[in-house]
Coordinates of C-alpha atoms in Angstrom, one line a residue:
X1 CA -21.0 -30.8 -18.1
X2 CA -19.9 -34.1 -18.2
X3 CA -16.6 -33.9 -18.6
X4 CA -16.5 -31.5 -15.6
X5 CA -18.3 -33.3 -13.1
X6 CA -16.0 -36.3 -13.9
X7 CA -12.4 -33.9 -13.2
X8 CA -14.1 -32.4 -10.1
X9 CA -14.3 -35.6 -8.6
X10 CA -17.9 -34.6 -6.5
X11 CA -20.8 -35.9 -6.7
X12 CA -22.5 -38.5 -8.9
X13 CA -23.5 -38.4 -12.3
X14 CA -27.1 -37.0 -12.2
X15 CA -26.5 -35.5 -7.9
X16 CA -24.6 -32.9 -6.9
X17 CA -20.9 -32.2 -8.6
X18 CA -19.5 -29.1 -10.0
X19 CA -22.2 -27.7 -11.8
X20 CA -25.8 -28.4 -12.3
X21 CA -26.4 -30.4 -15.5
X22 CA -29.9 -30.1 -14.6
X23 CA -29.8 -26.2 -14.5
X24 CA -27.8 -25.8 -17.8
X25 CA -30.0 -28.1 -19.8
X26 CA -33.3 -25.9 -18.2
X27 CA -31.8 -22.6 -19.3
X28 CA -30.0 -24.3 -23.1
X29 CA -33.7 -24.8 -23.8
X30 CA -35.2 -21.3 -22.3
X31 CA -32.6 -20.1 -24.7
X32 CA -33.1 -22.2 -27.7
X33 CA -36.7 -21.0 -27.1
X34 CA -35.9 -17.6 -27.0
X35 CA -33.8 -17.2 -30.4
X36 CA -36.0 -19.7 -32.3
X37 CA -39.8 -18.2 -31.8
X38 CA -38.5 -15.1 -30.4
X39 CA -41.9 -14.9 -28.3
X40 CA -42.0 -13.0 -25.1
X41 CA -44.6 -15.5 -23.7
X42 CA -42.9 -18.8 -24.6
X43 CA -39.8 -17.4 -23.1
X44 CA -41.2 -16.4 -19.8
X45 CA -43.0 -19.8 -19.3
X46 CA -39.5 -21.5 -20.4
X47 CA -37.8 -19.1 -17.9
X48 CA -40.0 -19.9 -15.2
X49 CA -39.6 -23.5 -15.2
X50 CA -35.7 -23.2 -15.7
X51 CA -36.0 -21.3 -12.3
X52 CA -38.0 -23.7 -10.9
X53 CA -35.9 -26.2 -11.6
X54 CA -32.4 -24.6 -10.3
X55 CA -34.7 -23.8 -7.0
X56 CA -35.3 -27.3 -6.8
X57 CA -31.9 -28.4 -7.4
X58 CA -30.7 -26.2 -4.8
X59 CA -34.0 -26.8 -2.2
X60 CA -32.8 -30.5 -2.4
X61 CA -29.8 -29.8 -1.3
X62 CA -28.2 -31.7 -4.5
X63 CA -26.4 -28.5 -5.7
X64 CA -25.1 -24.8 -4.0
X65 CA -26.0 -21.9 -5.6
X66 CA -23.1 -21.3 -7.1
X67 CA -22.7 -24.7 -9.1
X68 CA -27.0 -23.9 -9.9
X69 CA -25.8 -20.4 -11.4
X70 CA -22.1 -21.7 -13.1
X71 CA -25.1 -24.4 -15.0
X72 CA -27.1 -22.0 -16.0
X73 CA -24.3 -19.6 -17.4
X74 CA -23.0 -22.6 -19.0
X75 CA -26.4 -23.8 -20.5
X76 CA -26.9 -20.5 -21.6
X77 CA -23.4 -20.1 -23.5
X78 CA -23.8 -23.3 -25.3
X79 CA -27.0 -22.8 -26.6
X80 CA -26.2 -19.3 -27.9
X81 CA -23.3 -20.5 -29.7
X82 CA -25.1 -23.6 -30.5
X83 CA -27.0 -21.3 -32.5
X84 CA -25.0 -18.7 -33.4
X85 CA -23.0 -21.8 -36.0
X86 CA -26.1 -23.2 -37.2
X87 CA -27.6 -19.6 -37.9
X88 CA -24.5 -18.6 -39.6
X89 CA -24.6 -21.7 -42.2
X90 CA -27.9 -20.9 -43.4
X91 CA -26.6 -17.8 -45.1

């Protein structure tokens, strides 16, 4: 996320830019959550505050909805292979 808000030249570090750090660290952890307890309630309380934050992001006008979505998806892909190497090792 980083990397990418520094080469799209927009923004600052924690407004605005490319893509929504903010929104891909919200919906990393929904994700983590999911594939670690694999409980339908944790997830939809983790899912509802990763929402709530990308609203947020976008209702403050810091982010579009695009960069709020291209976050998510990002957070999202991380995590998941994030886990999918750690999972992997243990057997």
């Amino acid at each position: 996320i980083l990397v990418v808000k520094a080469l799209g030249g927009t923004g600052t570090f924690t407004q605005g830019g490319l893509i929504s750090g903010h929104a891909a660290v919200a919906f990393a952890s929904t994700t983590m959550i999911l594939c670690l307890t694999r409980s339908k309630i944790a997830t939809l309380l983790a899912l509802l505050i990763a929402i709530l934050v990308a609203q947020s992001r976008v209702e403050a006008k810091f982010h579009r909805l695009i960069e709020v979505f291209l976050g998510a998806l990002i957070g999202i892909t991380c995590s998941l292979i994030i886990y999918m190497i750690f999972y992997n090792l243990k057997y």
